[in-house]
Amino acid sequence: MAKRRAAFTLIEVLISTVLLSIALIGLYSVLDTQRRAVHNIKENLDKSVDYDRAIMVLYNDILQSDGNITLRKGERDRICMEATTNSLYELGIARVCWLVLKDEDTLIRIEGNNYKLPVGMEQNVEVDKIFKGVNLFDITRQKDKILVAVGQINKKEPYTFLLQGIKIPPKPKPKKKKKPKKKQPPKKGADNNNTTPDKNSTEGLENLPQ
């Protein structure tokens, strides 16, 4: 007679299920850790790319300006290029300002034409938030050299770059006002001392040779 196979007992099934569950939980933990690591790496890489891209925009704003740059020193500096061809909104020539807001230390870029700071609602400008947590925004200008330093709280070292050859444009010479021509007084008659001789006068004729 054929021997009957021994079936799994309920306890063995339960033990197998528990062991399989523990293995699946461990595998899921490993996969979740790897997924988070990849996400963090991608996020940091995206931030790094955005950071480098923003710095390059600032670099080109200064480089492509006409040299007419307004710099305001403070806890965090403010820089305005009065005329630059590095327009992100196809303005041709634009006025671009970079400054740090107190709200979360946010670095912003303002682009437009003929606007004044602070910007009002009626002014037609484009405002871009670059990144938050800016603890350093220092700009130094000396003759034709401009040194820029930008730092974030989560960055160990600030990002710095130096531009040369950014000359200050000469101030336009004031136009000379044309002096109005003086009206010449009417010519007076002959001088009283130069009297014309009288034909009938014989004074001095006696000395003439006969």
mmCIF file of C-alpha atoms in Angstrom:
data_model
loop_
_atom_site.group_PDB
_atom_site.id
_atom_site.type_symbol
_atom_site.label_atom_id
_atom_site.label_comp_id
_atom_site.label_asym_id
_atom_site.label_seq_id
_atom_site.Cartn_x
_atom_site.Cartn_y
_atom_site.Cartn_z
ATOM 1 C CA MET A 1 0.000 0.000 0.000
ATOM 2 C CA ALA A 2 1.196 3.530 -0.813
ATOM 3 C CA LYS A 3 2.262 5.629 2.114
ATOM 4 C CA ARG A 4 0.208 8.751 2.765
ATOM 5 C CA ARG A 5 2.114 12.064 2.669
ATOM 6 C CA ALA A 6 2.199 13.927 5.915
ATOM 7 C CA ALA A 7 0.336 17.253 5.579
ATOM 8 C CA PHE A 8 1.528 20.560 7.028
ATOM 9 C CA THR A 9 0.143 21.261 10.389
ATOM 10 C CA LEU A 10 -1.527 24.552 11.194
ATOM 11 C CA ILE A 11 1.386 25.584 13.389
ATOM 12 C CA GLU A 12 3.878 25.019 10.559
ATOM 13 C CA VAL A 13 1.774 27.118 8.189
ATOM 14 C CA LEU A 14 1.568 29.936 10.708
ATOM 15 C CA ILE A 15 5.319 29.846 11.338
ATOM 16 C CA SER A 16 6.029 29.928 7.590
ATOM 17 C CA THR A 17 3.666 32.860 7.147
ATOM 18 C CA VAL A 18 5.330 34.805 9.962
ATOM 19 C CA LEU A 19 8.819 34.156 8.585
ATOM 20 C CA LEU A 20 7.739 35.194 5.085
ATOM 21 C CA SER A 21 6.164 38.380 6.464
ATOM 22 C CA ILE A 22 9.369 39.274 8.319
ATOM 23 C CA ALA A 23 11.396 38.727 5.140
ATOM 24 C CA LEU A 24 9.014 40.879 3.081
ATOM 25 C CA ILE A 25 9.074 43.663 5.685
ATOM 26 C CA GLY A 26 12.886 43.652 5.663
ATOM 27 C CA LEU A 27 12.965 43.706 1.862
ATOM 28 C CA TYR A 28 10.469 46.585 1.749
ATOM 29 C CA SER A 29 12.550 48.554 4.277
ATOM 30 C CA VAL A 30 15.657 48.129 2.131
ATOM 31 C CA LEU A 31 13.813 49.206 -1.029
ATOM 32 C CA ASP A 32 12.220 52.194 0.745
ATOM 33 C CA THR A 33 15.617 53.311 2.056
ATOM 34 C CA GLN A 34 17.091 53.109 -1.434
ATOM 35 C CA ARG A 35 14.119 54.996 -2.890
ATOM 36 C CA ARG A 36 14.526 57.811 -0.350
ATOM 37 C CA ALA A 37 18.255 57.982 -1.008
ATOM 38 C CA VAL A 38 17.684 58.279 -4.761
ATOM 39 C CA HIS A 39 15.006 60.945 -4.179
ATOM 40 C CA ASN A 40 17.313 62.973 -1.913
ATOM 41 C CA ILE A 41 20.178 62.731 -4.393
ATOM 42 C CA LYS A 42 17.901 63.865 -7.236
ATOM 43 C CA GLU A 43 16.478 66.719 -5.147
ATOM 44 C CA ASN A 44 19.939 67.934 -4.136
ATOM 45 C CA LEU A 45 21.108 67.637 -7.728
ATOM 46 C CA ASP A 46 18.128 69.666 -8.961
ATOM 47 C CA LYS A 47 18.805 72.328 -6.328
ATOM 48 C CA SER A 48 22.455 72.429 -7.318
ATOM 49 C CA VAL A 49 21.548 72.800 -10.990
ATOM 50 C CA ASP A 50 19.017 75.555 -10.192
ATOM 51 C CA TYR A 51 21.590 77.282 -7.978
ATOM 52 C CA ASP A 52 24.244 77.226 -10.704
ATOM 53 C CA ARG A 53 21.705 78.361 -13.294
ATOM 54 C CA ALA A 54 20.631 81.305 -11.114
ATOM 55 C CA ILE A 55 24.230 82.377 -10.553
ATOM 56 C CA MET A 56 24.825 82.227 -14.314
ATOM 57 C CA VAL A 57 21.811 84.496 -14.924
ATOM 58 C CA LEU A 58 23.215 87.050 -12.449
ATOM 59 C CA TYR A 59 26.621 86.762 -14.115
ATOM 60 C CA ASN A 60 25.154 87.469 -17.567
ATOM 61 C CA ASP A 61 22.987 90.313 -16.253
ATOM 62 C CA ILE A 62 26.132 92.136 -15.143
ATOM 63 C CA LEU A 63 28.301 91.078 -18.080
ATOM 64 C CA GLN A 64 25.802 92.211 -20.730
ATOM 65 C CA SER A 65 25.028 95.531 -19.057
ATOM 66 C CA ASP A 66 26.243 98.896 -20.305
ATOM 67 C CA GLY A 67 28.189 99.440 -17.077
ATOM 68 C CA ASN A 68 25.581 101.774 -15.608
ATOM 69 C CA ILE A 69 25.087 99.822 -12.376
ATOM 70 C CA THR A 70 23.509 101.055 -9.149
ATOM 71 C CA LEU A 71 24.877 99.369 -6.025
ATOM 72 C CA ARG A 72 23.363 99.783 -2.566
ATOM 73 C CA LYS A 73 25.371 98.424 0.347
ATOM 74 C CA GLY A 74 23.738 97.021 3.466
ATOM 75 C CA GLU A 75 23.325 93.839 5.486
ATOM 76 C CA ARG A 76 22.588 92.242 2.127
ATOM 77 C CA ASP A 77 23.456 94.331 -0.887
ATOM 78 C CA ARG A 78 21.199 95.351 -3.738
ATOM 79 C CA ILE A 79 22.344 95.673 -7.342
ATOM 80 C CA CYS A 80 20.499 97.133 -10.331
ATOM 81 C CA MET A 81 21.651 97.011 -13.941
ATOM 82 C CA GLU A 82 20.017 100.039 -15.511
ATOM 83 C CA ALA A 83 20.352 98.601 -19.030
ATOM 84 C CA THR A 84 21.219 94.981 -19.859
ATOM 85 C CA THR A 85 20.570 92.866 -22.943
ATOM 86 C CA ASN A 86 20.251 89.665 -20.863
ATOM 87 C CA SER A 87 16.451 89.754 -20.819
ATOM 88 C CA LEU A 88 14.498 86.628 -19.849
ATOM 89 C CA TYR A 89 11.258 88.117 -21.181
ATOM 90 C CA GLU A 90 12.328 89.367 -24.619
ATOM 91 C CA LEU A 91 12.481 93.024 -23.636
ATOM 92 C CA GLY A 92 15.570 93.733 -25.697
ATOM 93 C CA ILE A 93 17.074 96.112 -23.156
ATOM 94 C CA ALA A 94 15.808 95.792 -19.587
ATOM 95 C CA ARG A 95 16.388 97.184 -16.123
ATOM 96 C CA VAL A 96 17.218 94.268 -13.812
ATOM 97 C CA CYS A 97 17.554 94.359 -10.018
ATOM 98 C CA TRP A 98 18.675 91.634 -7.602
ATOM 99 C CA LEU A 99 17.864 91.902 -3.894
ATOM 100 C CA VAL A 100 17.121 89.793 -0.813
ATOM 101 C CA LEU A 101 13.699 89.960 0.849
ATOM 102 C CA LYS A 102 13.350 89.638 4.622
ATOM 103 C CA ASP A 103 10.660 86.989 4.091
ATOM 104 C CA GLU A 104 12.640 83.738 4.503
ATOM 105 C CA ASP A 105 15.744 85.546 3.177
ATOM 106 C CA THR A 106 14.554 85.056 -0.407
ATOM 107 C CA LEU A 107 16.732 86.230 -3.290
ATOM 108 C CA ILE A 108 14.613 87.700 -6.097
ATOM 109 C CA ARG A 109 15.213 89.076 -9.585
ATOM 110 C CA ILE A 110 13.103 91.936 -10.971
ATOM 111 C CA GLU A 111 12.999 92.718 -14.690
ATOM 112 C CA GLY A 112 11.184 95.530 -16.442
ATOM 113 C CA ASN A 113 11.564 99.042 -17.799
ATOM 114 C CA ASN A 114 11.320 102.422 -16.092
ATOM 115 C CA TYR A 115 10.274 101.069 -12.684
ATOM 116 C CA LYS A 116 11.248 102.193 -9.206
ATOM 117 C CA LEU A 117 11.888 100.264 -6.003
ATOM 118 C CA PRO A 118 9.931 99.274 -4.022
ATOM 119 C CA VAL A 119 7.788 97.926 -6.846
ATOM 120 C CA GLY A 120 4.126 98.920 -6.828
ATOM 121 C CA MET A 121 1.119 97.040 -8.164
ATOM 122 C CA GLU A 122 0.729 99.489 -11.030
ATOM 123 C CA GLN A 123 4.235 98.831 -12.372
ATOM 124 C CA ASN A 124 4.625 96.258 -15.135
ATOM 125 C CA VAL A 125 7.534 94.060 -14.024
ATOM 126 C CA GLU A 126 8.446 90.373 -13.818
ATOM 127 C CA VAL A 127 9.541 89.067 -10.391
ATOM 128 C CA ASP A 128 11.315 85.702 -10.082
ATOM 129 C CA LYS A 129 12.035 84.027 -6.740
ATOM 130 C CA ILE A 130 15.494 82.511 -7.081
ATOM 131 C CA PHE A 131 16.026 80.608 -3.802
ATOM 132 C CA LYS A 132 15.506 80.967 -0.058
ATOM 133 C CA GLY A 133 17.834 80.932 2.926
ATOM 134 C CA VAL A 134 20.308 83.492 1.574
ATOM 135 C CA ASN A 135 22.692 84.520 4.347
ATOM 136 C CA LEU A 136 25.206 86.342 2.137
ATOM 137 C CA PHE A 137 24.741 88.643 -0.842
ATOM 138 C CA ASP A 138 27.766 90.899 -1.068
ATOM 139 C CA ILE A 139 28.852 92.891 -4.112
ATOM 140 C CA THR A 140 31.977 95.037 -4.369
ATOM 141 C CA ARG A 141 32.890 97.312 -7.263
ATOM 142 C CA GLN A 142 36.284 98.853 -7.843
ATOM 143 C CA LYS A 143 36.780 100.723 -11.098
ATOM 144 C CA ASP A 144 36.058 98.147 -13.849
ATOM 145 C CA LYS A 145 35.998 95.088 -11.527
ATOM 146 C CA ILE A 146 32.922 93.626 -9.791
ATOM 147 C CA LEU A 147 33.207 90.878 -7.155
ATOM 148 C CA VAL A 148 30.022 88.966 -6.251
ATOM 149 C CA ALA A 149 29.560 86.557 -3.314
ATOM 150 C CA VAL A 150 26.317 84.602 -2.771
ATOM 151 C CA GLY A 151 25.801 82.190 0.122
ATOM 152 C CA GLN A 152 23.010 79.963 1.433
ATOM 153 C CA ILE A 153 22.480 78.572 4.910
ATOM 154 C CA ASN A 154 22.798 74.950 3.735
ATOM 155 C CA LYS A 155 25.927 75.677 1.677
ATOM 156 C CA LYS A 156 29.326 75.327 3.305
ATOM 157 C CA GLU A 157 31.078 77.896 1.124
ATOM 158 C CA PRO A 158 29.651 80.920 -0.718
ATOM 159 C CA TYR A 159 29.619 81.061 -4.500
ATOM 160 C CA THR A 160 31.908 83.845 -5.737
ATOM 161 C CA PHE A 161 32.867 85.196 -9.144
ATOM 162 C CA LEU A 162 34.768 88.195 -10.500
ATOM 163 C CA LEU A 163 33.982 90.205 -13.618
ATOM 164 C CA GLN A 164 36.451 92.574 -15.245
ATOM 165 C CA GLY A 165 36.109 95.222 -17.899
ATOM 166 C CA ILE A 166 32.740 96.548 -16.651
ATOM 167 C CA LYS A 167 33.533 100.199 -17.226
ATOM 168 C CA ILE A 168 31.442 103.013 -15.849
ATOM 169 C CA PRO A 169 29.936 104.892 -18.804
ATOM 170 C CA PRO A 170 31.000 108.539 -19.070
ATOM 171 C CA LYS A 171 28.492 111.086 -17.917
ATOM 172 C CA PRO A 172 26.917 113.003 -20.783
ATOM 173 C CA LYS A 173 28.286 116.503 -21.084
ATOM 174 C CA PRO A 174 25.729 119.186 -20.320
ATOM 175 C CA LYS A 175 24.685 121.085 -23.381
ATOM 176 C CA LYS A 176 26.000 124.605 -23.483
ATOM 177 C CA LYS A 177 23.276 127.170 -23.573
ATOM 178 C CA LYS A 178 23.640 129.526 -26.457
ATOM 179 C CA LYS A 179 23.991 133.072 -25.274
ATOM 180 C CA PRO A 180 21.456 135.367 -26.868
ATOM 181 C CA LYS A 181 23.045 137.822 -29.253
ATOM 182 C CA LYS A 182 23.208 141.315 -27.887
ATOM 183 C CA LYS A 183 21.340 143.811 -29.914
ATOM 184 C CA GLN A 184 23.729 146.393 -31.295
ATOM 185 C CA PRO A 185 22.740 149.945 -30.394
ATOM 186 C CA PRO A 186 21.899 152.180 -33.314
ATOM 187 C CA LYS A 187 24.871 154.021 -34.749
ATOM 188 C CA LYS A 188 25.210 157.488 -33.412
ATOM 189 C CA GLY A 189 26.054 160.451 -35.558
ATOM 190 C CA ALA A 190 29.594 161.629 -36.150
ATOM 191 C CA ASP A 191 31.623 162.735 -33.185
ATOM 192 C CA ASN A 192 31.107 166.373 -32.243
ATOM 193 C CA ASN A 193 34.876 166.952 -32.292
ATOM 194 C CA ASN A 194 35.067 166.000 -35.965
ATOM 195 C CA THR A 195 33.066 168.808 -37.487
ATOM 196 C CA THR A 196 32.879 169.177 -41.228
ATOM 197 C CA PRO A 197 34.482 172.334 -42.560
ATOM 198 C CA ASP A 198 32.208 175.141 -43.564
ATOM 199 C CA LYS A 199 32.617 176.178 -47.160
ATOM 200 C CA ASN A 200 32.002 179.791 -46.236
ATOM 201 C CA SER A 201 34.540 179.767 -43.431
ATOM 202 C CA THR A 202 37.840 181.519 -44.147
ATOM 203 C CA GLU A 203 39.524 180.436 -40.937
ATOM 204 C CA GLY A 204 43.017 179.130 -41.686
ATOM 205 C CA LEU A 205 42.971 180.224 -45.325
ATOM 206 C CA GLU A 206 45.357 183.032 -44.663
ATOM 207 C CA ASN A 207 48.187 180.596 -44.083
ATOM 208 C CA LEU A 208 47.805 178.994 -47.492
ATOM 209 C CA PRO A 209 50.393 179.959 -50.084
ATOM 210 C CA GLN A 210 49.216 182.485 -52.577
#
